[in-house]
Amino acid sequence: MRTSSLALALLPLSVTLAAPADTVTIANANLAAADTVPNSYIIVYKASADDAQIKKYHGEILAKLGKKPAAEFNINGFKAANVVTDAAGLAKVAKNDLIDYIEKDAYVSVAPSTNDTKIYSGPAAQSLVQQPSATWGLGRISHTLRGYFNYIYDTTRCQNTRTYVLDTGIFIGHSEFQGRAVWGANFITGSPNTDEHGHGTHCAGTVAGASVGVCKQGTVVAVKVLSKTGSGTYAGIIAGMQWALNDAYARNMQKRSVFSMSLGGSYSASINNAVAAVVGYGIPVVVAAGNSNMNAASFSPASAPLAITVGASDFYDTRASFSNYGPGLDVFAPGVTILSSWFTCSTCYYYLDGTSQATPHVAGLAAYLIAKEGLTTPAAIANRIVTLSTKNKVINALTSPNRIAYNGNGN
């Protein structure tokens, strides 16, 4: 689903937050006020900062502000904290040699699709080794040519894979999941442990639905970081990533897991560094390029160098008119008129457009290749997706690499 176009982050500026003598450099100072979470900041620590030093500093924050950080993050050496305070309070605690940079916490979101009128209740096609009457997206990623509606895949694969869908949650009772959707964690305060929006259920269905999914026997895990309006924050996204990473390791599933993140906001060094930390810890992260018809370099996590960034193409192999582009993209995938599971009933389906819909095609493909080929590192998975991809078919790819995701099974 299309993500909101937030203000672009430009070069860091010094902004006076308290008295004229108390200036704090904010890395994303140029964000519009409407795009930022009021009185919420992400403080990112230097790589050299150890846990004892950070703990002591958090004690200083408690002493000066009367409260601890709202959240603490430690993802494979990416260490940060979410401090909730006003500008004057930040000025009291911002002068510390442990700090690498500070960002305003900001909103990330999904936006309503333009293709939002087609909904029906009933079963989709039965999955087979060669699944007939599949979605056009499944047909496209299993053939090197467009126009197919049969999905060719290895039915023995995708078992014992785990895709963490960081989104609006998942309606785990949908018939597409056949018990393979599980609730993970909820980072939207006061919200129920279910999908109240639909976006997450739709993306999860494309990853692993029995009939509309790429990786049909895989497990999808709901990590709710976006609300019923489709919005969230940098702090919530980082918290969700940290939880998912810890969960994968606790289950000894780190080499058979994928993160799928169909969300986005303005450029954020903290989000991109958190992605790098997850990838560095051995889990591939697949992200949406965004839906602003702009260079993806201006958005996060789309601009994260170590993420697998996905643009959207249509049935005719044309870059979707809304899809972001640029040399930072890794691959295109079907993202227009995509049918998948919906949250309103256990047999409901919906058509949506967006790089959000392209992303789970590739996240599912990543899980499929992990199981099928025994790939064990994010670099190997990303390289395999690029190597397998169908080349030079995307019309109007602009400055993007001209590749369409392909599972290697068709013609």
XYZ file of C-alpha atoms in Angstrom:
411
model
C 0.000 0.000 0.000
C 1.247 3.445 -0.735
C 3.234 5.099 2.020
C 2.749 8.720 2.958
C 5.137 11.233 1.503
C 6.821 12.866 4.480
C 9.119 15.857 4.386
C 12.608 15.092 3.210
C 15.484 15.028 5.665
C 18.275 17.352 4.557
C 21.641 18.163 6.092
C 21.814 18.382 9.888
C 21.233 21.853 11.291
C 21.848 23.270 14.743
C 18.512 24.166 16.283
C 18.159 26.233 19.433
C 16.062 24.177 21.812
C 16.328 26.110 25.064
C 18.234 29.267 25.902
C 20.423 30.708 23.139
C 23.491 29.113 24.715
C 21.908 25.646 24.701
C 21.960 24.396 21.132
C 21.481 20.764 20.210
C 22.261 19.436 16.748
C 19.335 17.429 15.384
C 20.198 15.218 12.421
C 16.768 15.550 10.804
C 16.083 19.131 11.861
C 14.390 20.059 8.584
C 11.433 17.735 9.045
C 8.112 19.537 9.103
C 6.536 19.703 12.556
C 3.499 17.774 11.313
C 5.751 14.839 10.399
C 7.422 14.553 13.801
C 6.248 13.032 17.071
C 5.946 15.909 19.558
C 8.574 15.901 22.314
C 10.076 12.565 21.293
C 13.702 12.004 20.278
C 15.934 9.108 19.254
C 19.384 9.365 20.854
C 21.885 7.114 19.073
C 25.110 6.191 20.834
C 28.600 5.808 19.432
C 29.813 2.288 18.696
C 32.414 2.718 21.427
C 29.784 3.288 24.136
C 29.525 0.256 26.409
C 26.487 -0.902 28.355
C 27.790 0.332 31.708
C 28.393 3.830 30.356
C 24.946 3.951 28.785
C 23.315 2.721 31.992
C 25.069 5.492 33.925
C 23.922 8.070 31.376
C 20.333 6.844 31.631
C 20.624 7.392 35.376
C 21.620 10.974 34.646
C 18.554 11.334 32.415
C 16.375 10.086 35.286
C 17.974 12.558 37.672
C 17.607 15.541 35.322
C 14.215 14.775 33.782
C 12.549 12.737 36.503
C 12.012 9.784 34.164
C 13.990 7.152 32.328
C 14.081 6.819 28.528
C 10.773 5.557 27.174
C 12.611 2.747 25.377
C 16.134 1.397 25.077
C 17.494 -0.330 21.971
C 20.452 -2.630 21.464
C 20.482 -4.382 18.097
C 23.814 -5.968 17.303
C 25.788 -2.929 18.410
C 23.224 -0.346 17.323
C 22.480 1.265 20.679
C 19.908 3.998 21.120
C 17.196 5.341 23.383
C 13.844 7.027 22.905
C 13.713 10.052 25.199
C 10.367 11.777 25.641
C 10.828 15.365 26.766
C 10.428 18.911 25.551
C 13.178 20.951 23.913
C 14.377 22.367 27.202
C 14.585 18.903 28.715
C 16.541 17.578 25.763
C 19.027 20.412 26.114
C 19.672 19.281 29.692
C 20.732 15.776 28.670
C 22.067 16.158 25.123
C 25.642 17.069 26.033
C 27.332 13.711 26.475
C 30.345 12.189 24.737
C 28.511 8.879 24.331
C 26.081 10.397 21.835
C 26.691 9.913 18.117
C 23.624 11.817 16.874
C 20.077 12.750 17.832
C 16.999 12.599 15.624
C 13.470 13.781 16.118
C 11.151 10.816 16.362
C 8.934 10.902 13.284
C 5.952 9.170 11.783
C 6.012 6.278 9.364
C 2.877 5.108 7.670
C 0.964 3.379 4.980
C -1.570 5.325 2.934
C -4.919 4.269 1.457
C -4.613 2.491 -1.862
C -6.215 3.957 -4.952
C -7.475 0.474 -5.783
C -9.758 -0.008 -2.792
C -13.162 -0.998 -4.124
C -12.774 -4.682 -4.926
C -13.537 -7.012 -2.053
C -15.190 -10.405 -1.945
C -15.677 -13.311 0.403
C -14.826 -16.843 -0.652
C -11.986 -19.264 -1.265
C -9.137 -18.518 -3.624
C -7.584 -21.112 -5.926
C -6.161 -24.306 -4.425
C -2.362 -24.424 -4.277
C -0.568 -27.085 -6.326
C 2.981 -27.682 -7.629
C 1.776 -25.812 -10.685
C -1.035 -23.726 -9.252
C -3.570 -22.762 -11.911
C -5.623 -19.585 -11.661
C -3.077 -17.976 -9.371
C -2.737 -14.234 -8.961
C -0.915 -12.514 -11.784
C 1.818 -11.587 -9.316
C 2.564 -15.222 -8.494
C 2.526 -16.006 -12.192
C 4.983 -13.204 -12.894
C 7.554 -14.184 -10.291
C 7.591 -17.791 -11.513
C 8.086 -16.975 -15.213
C 10.576 -14.886 -17.142
C 7.800 -13.559 -19.373
C 4.644 -11.716 -18.376
C 1.063 -12.827 -18.884
C 0.995 -16.104 -16.952
C -1.585 -16.971 -14.298
C -0.109 -20.258 -13.159
C 2.339 -20.323 -10.277
C 5.195 -22.808 -10.466
C 6.894 -23.592 -7.176
C 8.395 -26.386 -5.106
C 5.778 -27.614 -2.639
C 8.386 -29.203 -0.381
C 9.916 -25.816 0.412
C 9.135 -23.017 2.852
C 8.486 -25.305 5.790
C 10.275 -24.140 8.914
C 10.722 -20.554 7.729
C 9.619 -17.517 9.672
C 8.773 -14.131 8.142
C 8.289 -11.272 10.570
C 5.727 -8.864 9.113
C 6.273 -5.446 10.730
C 3.003 -3.777 9.908
C -0.540 -3.208 11.220
C -0.760 -6.715 12.639
C -2.242 -9.844 11.075
C -5.732 -11.331 11.283
C -4.307 -14.725 12.165
C -7.694 -16.442 11.838
C -7.839 -15.960 8.063
C -8.246 -19.233 6.183
C -5.231 -18.447 3.979
C -2.856 -19.036 6.877
C -4.102 -22.461 7.981
C -2.638 -21.930 11.435
C 0.710 -20.649 10.131
C 0.133 -17.042 11.209
C 1.088 -16.330 14.803
C 0.897 -13.257 16.979
C 4.264 -11.871 17.938
C 4.264 -8.467 19.634
C 2.293 -5.236 19.758
C 3.976 -1.831 19.932
C 0.818 0.275 19.510
C -0.205 1.245 23.023
C -3.809 0.418 23.861
C -4.532 -1.468 20.653
C -5.788 -5.075 20.489
C -3.641 -7.942 19.292
C -5.162 -8.074 15.846
C -5.120 -6.172 12.569
C -7.531 -3.226 12.665
C -6.473 -1.829 9.293
C -5.979 -4.664 6.792
C -2.583 -3.758 5.391
C -0.616 -6.256 7.476
C -3.014 -9.114 6.753
C -2.802 -8.351 3.035
C 1.006 -8.325 3.063
C 1.180 -11.498 5.160
C -1.109 -13.271 2.706
C 1.230 -12.453 -0.164
C 4.157 -13.814 1.834
C 2.642 -17.116 2.919
C -1.033 -17.509 2.035
C -2.094 -20.998 0.976
C -3.403 -19.766 -2.372
C -2.265 -16.149 -2.754
C 1.155 -16.522 -1.136
C 4.673 -17.071 -2.420
C 6.000 -19.198 0.451
C 2.918 -21.295 1.089
C 4.145 -23.438 3.953
C 5.985 -20.712 5.819
C 5.049 -19.076 9.100
C 4.265 -15.368 9.307
C 4.663 -13.498 12.590
C 2.633 -10.390 13.383
C 4.722 -7.518 14.743
C 2.295 -4.637 15.149
C 4.119 -1.340 14.704
C 1.415 0.562 12.796
C -1.972 1.605 14.165
C -5.505 1.218 12.833
C -4.897 4.404 10.839
C -1.742 2.920 9.314
C 0.674 5.156 11.193
C 3.589 4.519 13.532
C 6.839 6.064 14.723
C 10.570 5.578 14.314
C 10.765 4.473 17.948
C 8.038 1.885 17.463
C 9.636 0.510 14.304
C 13.028 0.116 15.991
C 11.369 -1.546 18.991
C 9.609 -3.979 16.667
C 12.840 -4.817 14.882
C 14.614 -5.426 18.169
C 11.826 -7.725 19.384
C 11.732 -9.702 16.141
C 15.502 -10.176 16.106
C 15.488 -11.403 19.696
C 12.567 -13.728 18.993
C 14.266 -15.284 15.969
C 17.394 -15.958 18.003
C 15.446 -17.274 20.991
C 13.848 -19.840 18.667
C 17.151 -20.608 16.908
C 15.483 -19.478 13.673
C 17.844 -16.645 12.768
C 19.097 -18.444 9.645
C 15.557 -19.208 8.450
C 13.943 -15.834 9.104
C 13.116 -12.755 7.029
C 11.835 -9.286 7.964
C 9.144 -7.806 5.699
C 8.633 -4.057 6.148
C 6.015 -2.472 3.895
C 6.214 0.930 5.532
C 8.152 4.141 5.225
C 8.778 7.711 6.188
C 11.314 10.441 5.696
C 15.028 9.644 5.658
C 16.270 8.479 9.050
C 19.816 7.484 9.923
C 18.554 5.672 13.018
C 16.123 3.509 11.043
C 18.756 2.725 8.403
C 21.340 1.876 11.049
C 18.869 -0.389 12.829
C 18.280 -2.217 9.537
C 22.037 -2.586 9.086
C 22.316 -4.008 12.592
C 19.648 -6.643 11.918
C 21.276 -7.627 8.633
C 24.641 -7.736 10.357
C 23.144 -10.201 12.815
C 22.175 -12.517 9.970
C 18.570 -11.770 8.987
C 17.601 -10.261 5.599
C 15.340 -7.210 5.680
C 13.017 -6.599 2.720
C 11.562 -3.078 2.478
C 9.238 -1.061 0.266
C 10.760 1.577 -2.008
C 7.831 3.913 -1.328
C 5.032 5.391 -3.397
C 5.951 9.008 -4.075
C 7.347 8.625 -7.616
C 10.645 9.947 -6.266
C 14.150 8.711 -5.627
C 13.985 6.180 -2.809
C 17.164 7.674 -1.337
C 14.997 10.293 0.383
C 13.033 7.746 2.423
C 13.638 5.192 5.156
C 13.929 2.286 5.415
C 13.886 2.344 1.592
C 17.316 3.995 1.523
C 18.942 1.539 3.934
C 21.960 0.245 1.967
C 21.801 -3.286 3.367
C 18.056 -3.745 2.926
C 16.531 -5.454 -0.103
C 14.548 -2.522 -1.516
C 11.582 -3.344 -3.741
C 9.845 -1.227 -6.359
C 6.451 -1.961 -7.908
C 5.689 -3.011 -11.483
C 2.358 -3.720 -13.150
C 0.952 -6.525 -15.298
C 2.637 -5.050 -18.376
C 6.064 -4.844 -16.686
C 5.854 -1.064 -16.461
C 7.135 0.646 -13.352
C 4.035 1.631 -11.403
C 3.373 5.345 -11.763
C 3.654 5.810 -7.998
C 6.706 3.627 -7.375
C 9.858 5.217 -6.073
C 12.980 4.480 -8.070
C 16.727 4.968 -8.117
C 20.014 3.085 -7.985
C 19.275 2.019 -4.411
C 16.493 -0.316 -5.541
C 17.378 -3.982 -5.743
C 14.456 -5.408 -7.677
C 10.914 -4.774 -8.895
C 7.981 -7.058 -8.119
C 4.243 -7.085 -8.835
C 2.554 -4.225 -7.011
C -0.586 -3.242 -8.928
C -4.017 -4.870 -8.499
C -2.683 -7.457 -6.067
C -5.236 -9.817 -4.530
C -4.582 -11.041 -1.009
C -6.187 -11.830 2.329
C -8.217 -9.183 4.142
C -8.978 -8.583 7.795
C -12.788 -8.315 7.723
C -13.559 -12.040 7.630
C -11.759 -15.379 7.447
C -12.529 -15.782 3.738
C -12.283 -12.145 2.642
C -9.859 -10.899 -0.003
C -8.953 -7.444 -1.292
C -7.108 -5.830 -4.194
C -4.450 -3.247 -3.351
C -1.700 -1.309 -5.162
C 1.675 -0.221 -3.846
C 5.293 -1.027 -3.231
C 3.833 -2.423 -0.012
C 2.316 -5.169 -2.148
C 5.521 -5.722 -4.113
C 7.591 -6.125 -0.951
C 5.956 -9.310 0.405
C 6.414 -11.005 -2.979
C 10.159 -10.597 -2.436
C 10.052 -11.359 1.296
C 8.245 -14.597 0.465
C 10.791 -15.298 -2.257
C 13.623 -14.765 0.226
C 12.085 -17.295 2.623
C 11.501 -19.698 -0.278
C 15.145 -19.486 -1.375
C 16.386 -19.941 2.188
C 14.473 -23.214 2.359
C 15.038 -24.361 -1.219
C 18.728 -23.568 -1.606
C 19.990 -23.514 1.956
C 21.158 -19.897 1.801
C 22.327 -18.764 5.220
C 23.416 -15.118 4.991
C 21.568 -11.935 4.005
C 24.222 -11.190 1.380
C 23.807 -14.614 -0.220
C 20.026 -14.218 -0.257
C 20.157 -10.718 -1.748
C 22.701 -11.787 -4.351
C 20.600 -14.802 -5.314
C 17.492 -12.665 -5.757
C 19.455 -10.322 -8.012
C 21.060 -13.182 -9.958
C 17.756 -14.979 -10.547
C 15.845 -11.829 -11.480
C 14.558 -11.284 -14.998
C 16.628 -8.528 -16.557
C 15.730 -5.583 -18.789
C 11.963 -6.055 -18.876
C 10.820 -3.099 -16.759
C 9.481 -0.214 -18.827
C 10.398 3.224 -17.466
C 12.647 1.920 -14.704
C 14.424 5.301 -14.806
C 17.649 5.079 -12.794
C 16.689 1.814 -11.079
C 18.368 -1.527 -11.778
C 16.138 -3.186 -14.384
C 15.193 -6.420 -12.625
C 11.947 -8.265 -11.889
C 11.848 -10.827 -9.090
C 11.850 -14.457 -10.296
C 11.950 -17.760 -8.413
C 13.797 -19.647 -11.146
C 11.093 -22.245 -11.723
C 9.280 -21.233 -14.914
C 10.101 -20.138 -18.448
